[in-house]
Short mmCIF file of C-alpha atoms and ligand atoms in Angstrom, two decimals:
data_model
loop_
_atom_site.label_atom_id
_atom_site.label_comp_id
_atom_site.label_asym_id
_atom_site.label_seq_id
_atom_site.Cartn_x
_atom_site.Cartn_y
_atom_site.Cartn_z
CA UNK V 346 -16.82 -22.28 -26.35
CA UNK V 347 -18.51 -21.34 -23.49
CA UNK V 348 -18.16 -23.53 -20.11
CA UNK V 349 -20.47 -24.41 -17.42
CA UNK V 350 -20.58 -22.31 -14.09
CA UNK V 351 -17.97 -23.78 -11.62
CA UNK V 352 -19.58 -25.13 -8.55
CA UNK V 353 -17.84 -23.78 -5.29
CA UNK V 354 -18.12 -19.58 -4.89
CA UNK V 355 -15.76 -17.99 -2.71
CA UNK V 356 -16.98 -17.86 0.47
CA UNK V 357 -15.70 -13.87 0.73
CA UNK V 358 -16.15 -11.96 -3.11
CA UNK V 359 -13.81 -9.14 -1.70
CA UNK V 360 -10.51 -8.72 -3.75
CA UNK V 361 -10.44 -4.58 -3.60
CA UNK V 362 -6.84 -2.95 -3.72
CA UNK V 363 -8.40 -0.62 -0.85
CA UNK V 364 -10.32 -0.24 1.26
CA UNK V 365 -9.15 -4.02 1.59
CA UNK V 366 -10.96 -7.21 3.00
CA UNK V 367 -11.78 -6.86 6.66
CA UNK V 368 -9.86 -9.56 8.27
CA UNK V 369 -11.52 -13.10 8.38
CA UNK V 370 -12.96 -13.06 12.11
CA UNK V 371 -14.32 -9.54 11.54
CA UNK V 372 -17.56 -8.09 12.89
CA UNK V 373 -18.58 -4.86 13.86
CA UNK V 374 -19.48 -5.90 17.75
CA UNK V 375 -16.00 -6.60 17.70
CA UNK V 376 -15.78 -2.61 17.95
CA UNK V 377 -17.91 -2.17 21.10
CA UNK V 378 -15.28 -0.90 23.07
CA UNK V 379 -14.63 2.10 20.90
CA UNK V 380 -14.55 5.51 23.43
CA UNK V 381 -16.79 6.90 21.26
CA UNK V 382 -18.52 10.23 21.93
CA UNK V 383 -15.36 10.64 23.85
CA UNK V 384 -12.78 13.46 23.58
CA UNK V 385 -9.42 11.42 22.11
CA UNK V 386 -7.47 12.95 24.16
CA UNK V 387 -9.04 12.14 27.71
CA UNK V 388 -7.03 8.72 29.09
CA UNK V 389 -8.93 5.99 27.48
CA UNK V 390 -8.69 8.00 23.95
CA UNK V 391 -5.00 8.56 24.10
CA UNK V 392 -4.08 4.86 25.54
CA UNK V 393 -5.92 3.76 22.63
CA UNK V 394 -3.85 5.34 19.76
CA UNK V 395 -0.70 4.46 21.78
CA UNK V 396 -1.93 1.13 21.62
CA UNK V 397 -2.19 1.63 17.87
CA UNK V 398 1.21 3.27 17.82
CA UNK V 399 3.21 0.13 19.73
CA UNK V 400 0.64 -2.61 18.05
CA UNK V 401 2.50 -1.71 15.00
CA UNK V 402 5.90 -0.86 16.09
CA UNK V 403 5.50 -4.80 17.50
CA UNK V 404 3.74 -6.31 14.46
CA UNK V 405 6.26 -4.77 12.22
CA UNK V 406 9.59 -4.80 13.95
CA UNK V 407 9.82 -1.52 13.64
CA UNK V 408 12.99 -0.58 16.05
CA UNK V 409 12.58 1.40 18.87
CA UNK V 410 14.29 4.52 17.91
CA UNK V 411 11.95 5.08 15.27
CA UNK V 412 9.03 7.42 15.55
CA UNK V 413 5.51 6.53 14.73
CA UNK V 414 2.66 9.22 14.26
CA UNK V 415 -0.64 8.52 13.34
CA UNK V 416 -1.71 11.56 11.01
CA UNK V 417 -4.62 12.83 8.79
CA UNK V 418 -5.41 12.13 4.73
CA UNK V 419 -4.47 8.55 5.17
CA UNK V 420 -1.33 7.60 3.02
CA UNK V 421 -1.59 10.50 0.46
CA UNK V 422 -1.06 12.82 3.57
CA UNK V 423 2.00 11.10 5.46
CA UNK V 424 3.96 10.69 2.03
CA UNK V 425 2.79 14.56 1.17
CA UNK V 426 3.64 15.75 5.11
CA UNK V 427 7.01 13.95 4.51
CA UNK V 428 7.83 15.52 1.41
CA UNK V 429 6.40 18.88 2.66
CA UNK V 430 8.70 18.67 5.99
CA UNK V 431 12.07 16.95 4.49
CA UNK V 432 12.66 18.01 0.67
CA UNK V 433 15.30 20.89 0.03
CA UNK V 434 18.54 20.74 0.95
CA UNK V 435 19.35 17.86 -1.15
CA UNK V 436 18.98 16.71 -4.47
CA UNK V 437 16.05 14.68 -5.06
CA UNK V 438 15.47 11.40 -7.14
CA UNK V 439 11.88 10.29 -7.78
CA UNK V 440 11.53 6.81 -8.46
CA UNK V 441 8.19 6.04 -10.54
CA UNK V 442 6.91 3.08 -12.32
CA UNK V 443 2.60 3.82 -11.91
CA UNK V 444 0.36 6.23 -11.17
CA UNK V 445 0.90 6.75 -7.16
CA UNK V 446 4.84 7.07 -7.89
CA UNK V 447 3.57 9.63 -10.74
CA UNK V 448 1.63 11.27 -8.44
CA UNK V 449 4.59 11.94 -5.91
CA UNK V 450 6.47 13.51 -9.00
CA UNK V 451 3.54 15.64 -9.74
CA UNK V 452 4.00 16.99 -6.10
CA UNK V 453 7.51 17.42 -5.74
CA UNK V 454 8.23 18.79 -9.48
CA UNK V 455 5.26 20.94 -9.92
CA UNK V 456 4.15 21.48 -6.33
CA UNK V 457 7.14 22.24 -4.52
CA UNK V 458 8.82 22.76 -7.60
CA UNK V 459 12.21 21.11 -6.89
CA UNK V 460 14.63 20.20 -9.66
CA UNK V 461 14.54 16.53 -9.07
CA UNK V 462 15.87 13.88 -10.89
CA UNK V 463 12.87 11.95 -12.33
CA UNK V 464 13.10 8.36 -13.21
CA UNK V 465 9.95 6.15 -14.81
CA UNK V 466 9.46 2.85 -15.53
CA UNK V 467 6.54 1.79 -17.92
CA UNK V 468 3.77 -0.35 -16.11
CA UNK V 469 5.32 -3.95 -15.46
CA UNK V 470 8.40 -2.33 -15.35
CA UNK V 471 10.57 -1.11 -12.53
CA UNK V 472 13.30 1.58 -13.03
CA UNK V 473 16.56 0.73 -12.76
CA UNK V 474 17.38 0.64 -8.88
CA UNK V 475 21.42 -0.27 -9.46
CA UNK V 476 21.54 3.83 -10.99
CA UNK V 477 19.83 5.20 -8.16
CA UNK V 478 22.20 7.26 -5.41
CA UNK V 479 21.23 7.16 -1.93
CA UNK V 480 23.38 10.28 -0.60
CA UNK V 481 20.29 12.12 -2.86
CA UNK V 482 16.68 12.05 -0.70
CA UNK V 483 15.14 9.30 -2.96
CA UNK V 484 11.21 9.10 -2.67
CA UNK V 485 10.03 5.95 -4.39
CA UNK V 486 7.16 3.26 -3.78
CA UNK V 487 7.45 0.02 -2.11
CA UNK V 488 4.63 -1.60 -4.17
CA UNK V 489 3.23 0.16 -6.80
CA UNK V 490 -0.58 -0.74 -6.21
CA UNK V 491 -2.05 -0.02 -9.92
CA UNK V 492 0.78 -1.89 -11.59
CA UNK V 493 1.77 -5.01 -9.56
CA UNK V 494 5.19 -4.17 -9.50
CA UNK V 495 7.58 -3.77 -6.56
CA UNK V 496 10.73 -3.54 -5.58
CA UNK V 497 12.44 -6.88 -4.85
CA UNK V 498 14.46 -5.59 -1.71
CA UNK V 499 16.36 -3.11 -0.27
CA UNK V 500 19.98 -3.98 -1.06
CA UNK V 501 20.37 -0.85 -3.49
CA UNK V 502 20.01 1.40 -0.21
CA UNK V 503 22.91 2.36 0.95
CA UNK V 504 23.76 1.99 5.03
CA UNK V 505 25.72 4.56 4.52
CA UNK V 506 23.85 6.89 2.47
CA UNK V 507 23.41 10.36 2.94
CA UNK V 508 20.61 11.22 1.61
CA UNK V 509 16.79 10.24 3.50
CA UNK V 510 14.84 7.56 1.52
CA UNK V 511 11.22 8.29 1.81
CA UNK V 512 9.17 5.06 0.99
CA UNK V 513 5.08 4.88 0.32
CA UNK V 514 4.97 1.24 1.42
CA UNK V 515 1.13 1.41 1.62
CA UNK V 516 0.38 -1.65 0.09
CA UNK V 517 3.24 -3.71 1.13
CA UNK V 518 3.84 -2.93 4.98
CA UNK V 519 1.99 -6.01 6.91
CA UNK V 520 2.62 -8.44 3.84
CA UNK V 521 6.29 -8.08 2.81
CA UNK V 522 9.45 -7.64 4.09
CA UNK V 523 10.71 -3.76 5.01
CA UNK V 524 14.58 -3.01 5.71
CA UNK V 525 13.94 -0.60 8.64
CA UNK V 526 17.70 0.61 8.32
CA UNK V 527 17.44 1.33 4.57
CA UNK V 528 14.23 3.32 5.39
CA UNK V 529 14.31 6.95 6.53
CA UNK V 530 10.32 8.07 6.21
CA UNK V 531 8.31 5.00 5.88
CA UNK V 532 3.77 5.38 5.12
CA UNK V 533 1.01 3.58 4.70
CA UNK V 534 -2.52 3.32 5.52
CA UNK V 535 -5.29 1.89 7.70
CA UNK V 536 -7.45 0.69 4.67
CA UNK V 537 -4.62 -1.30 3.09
CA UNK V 538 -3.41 -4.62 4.36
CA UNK V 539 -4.84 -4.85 7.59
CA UNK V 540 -8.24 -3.80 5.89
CA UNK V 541 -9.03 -0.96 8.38
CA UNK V 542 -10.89 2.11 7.69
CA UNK V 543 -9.92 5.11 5.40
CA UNK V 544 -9.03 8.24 6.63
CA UNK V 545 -6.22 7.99 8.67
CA UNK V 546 -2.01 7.44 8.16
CA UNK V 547 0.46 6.39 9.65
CA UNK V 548 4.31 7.75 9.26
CA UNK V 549 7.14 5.90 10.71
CA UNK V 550 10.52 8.24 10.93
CA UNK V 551 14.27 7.28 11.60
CA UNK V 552 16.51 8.99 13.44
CA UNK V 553 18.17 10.20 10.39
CA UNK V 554 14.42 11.80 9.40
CA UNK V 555 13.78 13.87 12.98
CA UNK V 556 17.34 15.13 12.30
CA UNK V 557 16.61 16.30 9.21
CA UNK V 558 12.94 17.75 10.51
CA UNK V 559 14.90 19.53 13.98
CA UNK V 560 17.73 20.93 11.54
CA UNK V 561 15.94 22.18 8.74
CA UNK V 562 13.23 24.53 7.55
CA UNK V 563 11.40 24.50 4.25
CA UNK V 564 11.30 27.57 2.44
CA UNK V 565 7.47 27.58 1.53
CA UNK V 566 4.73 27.87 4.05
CA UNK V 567 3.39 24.41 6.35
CA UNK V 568 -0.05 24.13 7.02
CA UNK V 569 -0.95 22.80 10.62
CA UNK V 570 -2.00 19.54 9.50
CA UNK V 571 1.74 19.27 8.18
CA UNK V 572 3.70 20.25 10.77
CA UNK V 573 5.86 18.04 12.78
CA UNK V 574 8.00 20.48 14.40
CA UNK V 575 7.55 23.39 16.97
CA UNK V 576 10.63 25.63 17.64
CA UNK V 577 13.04 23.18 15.85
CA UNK V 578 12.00 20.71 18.03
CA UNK V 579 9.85 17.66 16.93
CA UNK V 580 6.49 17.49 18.23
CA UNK V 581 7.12 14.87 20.52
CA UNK V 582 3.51 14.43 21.44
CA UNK V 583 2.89 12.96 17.80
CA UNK V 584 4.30 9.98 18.06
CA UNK V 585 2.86 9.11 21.35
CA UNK V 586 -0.91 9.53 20.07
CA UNK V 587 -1.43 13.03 20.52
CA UNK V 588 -2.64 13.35 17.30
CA UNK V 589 -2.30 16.71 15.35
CA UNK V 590 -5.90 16.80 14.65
CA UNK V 591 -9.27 14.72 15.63
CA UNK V 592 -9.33 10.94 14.55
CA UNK V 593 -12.13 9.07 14.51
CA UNK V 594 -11.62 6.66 17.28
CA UNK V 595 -13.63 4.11 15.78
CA UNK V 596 -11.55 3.85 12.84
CA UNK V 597 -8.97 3.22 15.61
CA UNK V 598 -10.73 0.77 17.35
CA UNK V 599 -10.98 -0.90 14.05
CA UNK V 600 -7.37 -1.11 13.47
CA UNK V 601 -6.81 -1.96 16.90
CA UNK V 602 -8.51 -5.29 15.99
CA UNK V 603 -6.77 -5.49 13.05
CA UNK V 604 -3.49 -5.78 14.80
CA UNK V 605 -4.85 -8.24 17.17
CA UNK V 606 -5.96 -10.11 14.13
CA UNK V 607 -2.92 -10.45 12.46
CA UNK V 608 -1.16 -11.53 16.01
CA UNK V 609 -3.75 -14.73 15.84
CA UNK V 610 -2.26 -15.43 12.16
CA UNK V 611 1.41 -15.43 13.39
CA UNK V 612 2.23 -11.68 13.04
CA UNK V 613 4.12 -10.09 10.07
CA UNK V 614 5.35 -13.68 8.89
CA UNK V 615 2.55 -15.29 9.25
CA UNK V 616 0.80 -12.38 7.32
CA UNK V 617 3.36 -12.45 4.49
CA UNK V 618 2.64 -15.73 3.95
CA UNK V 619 -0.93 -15.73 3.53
CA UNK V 620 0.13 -13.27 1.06
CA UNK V 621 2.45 -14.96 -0.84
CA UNK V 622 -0.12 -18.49 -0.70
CA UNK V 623 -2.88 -15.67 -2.14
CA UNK V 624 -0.53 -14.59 -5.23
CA UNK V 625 1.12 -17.78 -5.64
CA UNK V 626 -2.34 -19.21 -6.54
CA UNK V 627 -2.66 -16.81 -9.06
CA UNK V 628 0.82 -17.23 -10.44
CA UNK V 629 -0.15 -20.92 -10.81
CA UNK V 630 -3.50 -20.14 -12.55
CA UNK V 631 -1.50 -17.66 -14.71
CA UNK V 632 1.25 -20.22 -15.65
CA UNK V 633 -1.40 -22.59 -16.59
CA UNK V 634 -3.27 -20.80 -19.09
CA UNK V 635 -2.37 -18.78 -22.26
CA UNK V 636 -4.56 -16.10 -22.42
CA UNK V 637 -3.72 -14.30 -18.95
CA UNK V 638 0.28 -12.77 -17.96
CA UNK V 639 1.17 -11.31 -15.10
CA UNK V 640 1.80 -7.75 -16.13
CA UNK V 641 4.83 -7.69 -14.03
CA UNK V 642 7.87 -8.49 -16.01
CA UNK V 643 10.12 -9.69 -14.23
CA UNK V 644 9.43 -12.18 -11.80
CA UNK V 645 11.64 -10.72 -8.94
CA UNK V 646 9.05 -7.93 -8.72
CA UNK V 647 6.11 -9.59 -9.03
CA UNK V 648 3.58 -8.08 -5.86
CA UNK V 649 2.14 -10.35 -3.84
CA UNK V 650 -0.91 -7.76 -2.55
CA UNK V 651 -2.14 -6.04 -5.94
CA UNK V 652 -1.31 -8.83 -8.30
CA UNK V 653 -1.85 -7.28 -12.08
CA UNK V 654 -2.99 -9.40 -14.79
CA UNK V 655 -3.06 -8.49 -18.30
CA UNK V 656 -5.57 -10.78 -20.94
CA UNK V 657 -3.31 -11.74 -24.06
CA UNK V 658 -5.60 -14.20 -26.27
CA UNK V 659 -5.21 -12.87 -29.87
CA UNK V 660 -9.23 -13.02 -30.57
CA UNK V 661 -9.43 -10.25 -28.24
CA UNK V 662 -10.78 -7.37 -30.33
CA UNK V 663 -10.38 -4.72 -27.83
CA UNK V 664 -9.07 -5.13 -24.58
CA UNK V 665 -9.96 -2.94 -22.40
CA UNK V 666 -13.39 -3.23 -22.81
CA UNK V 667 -12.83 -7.02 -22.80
CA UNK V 668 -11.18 -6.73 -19.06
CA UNK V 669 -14.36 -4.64 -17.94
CA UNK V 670 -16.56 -6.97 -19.24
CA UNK V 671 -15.04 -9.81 -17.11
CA UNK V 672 -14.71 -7.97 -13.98
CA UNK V 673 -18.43 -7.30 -14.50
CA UNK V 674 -19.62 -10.66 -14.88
CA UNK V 675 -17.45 -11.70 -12.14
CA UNK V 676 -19.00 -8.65 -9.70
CA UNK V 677 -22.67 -9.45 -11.48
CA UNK V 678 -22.33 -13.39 -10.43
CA UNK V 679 -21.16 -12.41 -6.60
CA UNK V 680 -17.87 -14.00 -7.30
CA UNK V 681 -15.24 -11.01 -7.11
CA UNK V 682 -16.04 -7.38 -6.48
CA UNK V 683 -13.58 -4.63 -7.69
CA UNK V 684 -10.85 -6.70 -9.61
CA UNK V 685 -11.21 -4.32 -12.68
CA UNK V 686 -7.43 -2.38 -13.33
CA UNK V 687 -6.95 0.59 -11.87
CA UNK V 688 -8.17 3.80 -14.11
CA UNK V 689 -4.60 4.77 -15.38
CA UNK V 690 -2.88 1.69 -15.73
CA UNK V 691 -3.08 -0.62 -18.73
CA UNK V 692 -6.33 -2.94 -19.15
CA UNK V 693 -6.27 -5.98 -17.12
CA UNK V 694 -7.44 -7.09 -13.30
CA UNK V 695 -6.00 -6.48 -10.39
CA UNK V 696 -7.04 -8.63 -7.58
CA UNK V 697 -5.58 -8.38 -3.92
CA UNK V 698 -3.78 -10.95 -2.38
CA UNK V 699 -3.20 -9.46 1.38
CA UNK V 700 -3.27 -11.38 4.87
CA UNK V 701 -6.85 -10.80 5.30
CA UNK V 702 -8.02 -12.68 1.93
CA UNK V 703 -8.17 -16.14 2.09
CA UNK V 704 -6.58 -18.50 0.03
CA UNK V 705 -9.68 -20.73 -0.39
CA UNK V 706 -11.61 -17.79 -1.87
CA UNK V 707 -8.55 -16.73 -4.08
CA UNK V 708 -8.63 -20.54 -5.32
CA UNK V 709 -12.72 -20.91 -5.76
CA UNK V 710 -12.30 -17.50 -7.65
CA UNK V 711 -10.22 -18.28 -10.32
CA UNK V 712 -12.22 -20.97 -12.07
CA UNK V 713 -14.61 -18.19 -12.28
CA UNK V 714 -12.35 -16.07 -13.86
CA UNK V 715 -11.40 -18.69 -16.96
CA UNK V 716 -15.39 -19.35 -16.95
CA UNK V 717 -16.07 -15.77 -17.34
CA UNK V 718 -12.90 -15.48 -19.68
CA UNK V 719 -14.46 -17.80 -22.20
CA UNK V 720 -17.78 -16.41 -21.90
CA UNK V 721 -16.56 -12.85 -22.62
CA UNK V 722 -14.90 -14.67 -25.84
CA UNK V 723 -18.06 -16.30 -26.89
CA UNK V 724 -20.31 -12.91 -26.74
CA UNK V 725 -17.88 -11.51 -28.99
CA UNK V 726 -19.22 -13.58 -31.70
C1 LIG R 2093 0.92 3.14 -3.56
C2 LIG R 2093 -0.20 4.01 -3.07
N1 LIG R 2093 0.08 5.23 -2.61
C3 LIG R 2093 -0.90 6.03 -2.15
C4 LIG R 2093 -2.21 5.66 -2.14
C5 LIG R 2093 -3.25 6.59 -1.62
O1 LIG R 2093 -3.73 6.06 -0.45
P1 LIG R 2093 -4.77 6.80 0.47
O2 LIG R 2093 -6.05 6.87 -0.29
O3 LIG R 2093 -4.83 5.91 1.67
O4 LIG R 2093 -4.23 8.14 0.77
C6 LIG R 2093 -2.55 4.38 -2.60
C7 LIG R 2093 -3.96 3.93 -2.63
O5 LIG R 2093 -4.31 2.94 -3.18
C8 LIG R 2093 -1.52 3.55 -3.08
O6 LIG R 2093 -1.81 2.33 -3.52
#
């Protein structure tokens, strides 16, 4: 049976998995003191992206021995410069359990063509960490965006390990927890969390990685945009803003408020918890109705950015075009905008949960959702 229109609308429709929600206080004067038409590296340009460099070494907790470059092709290029520069001399594991993780085994199997040893996990599934080995280079996902999954700490790291662990935390740095010891090569992007603008990366190297980079030299050939190293030396320059190619210093600008944003909210905890307030709704919403599961499994890995659902009512004749059909009327009625599942990964919604969402839109969303649930039901006759 059909059921009326809930009254309250979220004030903010935006639940995309990226580009994410601008933060709350956002507003494009707030980027009038971009240096733009500028050359980035003249003073103002280059105190700028250091700015952007120690905003998030501070936000983060990111220890000072680390290195932090801001770099070109947003996440896709610091986990692909990573694997270019590091992968080799070691045995590899992959670690995959959606289509990003795929996507890394895609590179490093048929790309660089390493014998690596792959491990998958279904979506809603995680592989099984306890088999992993750390003296291999592992290269696995922090949160796998498309599926909702993650992994629940660090603890099966080794402090000891030898091997470098190369993480794509894109959609969980700024809203969960990272063990900067257990991390060698750390990524993410501008357009995830913080909901800054596409384009640009950001790679965050241990000690243990710029050995690696200073000692060692891939067999196949580096492009520029790559390269890290000059001489077997790392390109200091880098990691103090002097980027490797032009950035657009308003995207910078944009993150720069970003960070300054997320200092007003309490920092990194006080960003992980508007988080974890954002997906907890949802579990709650979830645990009180029948026909919608998490499609996480297991609890312990249960994302609080890209939270998954899956529909599971049994008069659902065929579900994916069911789950369209709601994120439609959802985007048609103003209420949420880009909650339909990723394109690979099972039918469902998946509806972001970051810092810059707030809760009150998450909770004036969700009667929406079981309104257009049981509207979808009732056009199916
Ligand atoms: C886990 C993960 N890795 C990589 C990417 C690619 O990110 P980008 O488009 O910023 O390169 C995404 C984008 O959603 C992602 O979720």
């Amino acid at each position: 049976m059909a059921i009326a229109q809930p009254a309250t609308r979220p004030a903010n429709p935006r639940f995309s998995s990226g580009p994410c929600a601008k933060p709350p206080a956002y507003d494009l004067s707030k980027l009038a003191d971009a240096p733009l038409g500028r050359s980035h590296r003249a003073g103002v340009g280059k105190a700028k992206l250091l700015a952007a460099i120690e905003g998030t070494r501070e936000i983060l907790g990111i220890p000072a021995d680390y290195r932090i470059g801001i770099v070109p092709g947003s996440d896709t290029g610091a986990v692909e410069m990573a694997m270019w520069s590091l992968l080799g001399p070691r045995k590899v594991e992959m670690l995959a359990w959606e289509s990003f993780g795929a996507g890394w085994v895609t590179d490093v199997v048929k790309q660089l063509k390493l014998d690596a040893v792959v491990k998958t996990a279904e979506y809603g599934e995680i592989v099984d960490l306890a088999s992993v080995d750390t003296n291999n280079d592992v290269v696995f996902t922090w949160n796998g965006t498309t599926s909702g999954v993650r992994v629940p700490n660090g603890d099966w790291i080794a402090a000891d390990r030898e091997g470098l662990t190369i993480c794509d935390a894109t959609s969980a740095a700024f809203a969960m927890d990272l063990p900067w010891d257990k991390l060698d090569v750390t990524t993410f992007s501008w357009q995830k969390v913080l909901g800054g603008e596409g384009a640009h990366g950001m790679i965050v190297l241990s000690p243990r990685a710029v050995e690696r980079l200073e000692s060692y030299v891939p067999a196949w050939p580096m492009p520029k945009i790559f390269r890290m190293t000059k001489g077997g030396k790392l390109i200091d320059g880098i990691f103090k803003g002097e980027t490797i190619n032009t950035p657009s210093m308003l995207a910078v600008e944009d993150y720069l408020f970003a960070l300054d944003w997320s200092r007003t909210v309490g920092g990194l905890e006080g960003l992980i918890a508007r988080a974890d307030a954002n997906a907890g709704a949802i579990h709650a919403f979830v645990y009180a109705n029948d026909w919608i599961e998490n499609l996480a499994v297991d609890e312990a890995t249960r994302s609080n950015t890209s939270v998954c659902l899956k529909f599971t009512d049994k008069r659902i004749a065929d579900g994916a075009s069911f789950a369209k059909a709601v994120a439609k009327r959802l985007e048609a009625e103003g209420i949420a905008l880009d909650i339909g599942a990723y394109r690979d990964a099972p039918a469902g919604l998946r509806i972001w949960c970051g810092g810059t969402v707030e809760t009150s839109d998450i909770e004036a969303m969700l009667p929406w959702l079981a309104w257009a649930f049981e509207a979808e039901i009732a056009a199916q006759g």
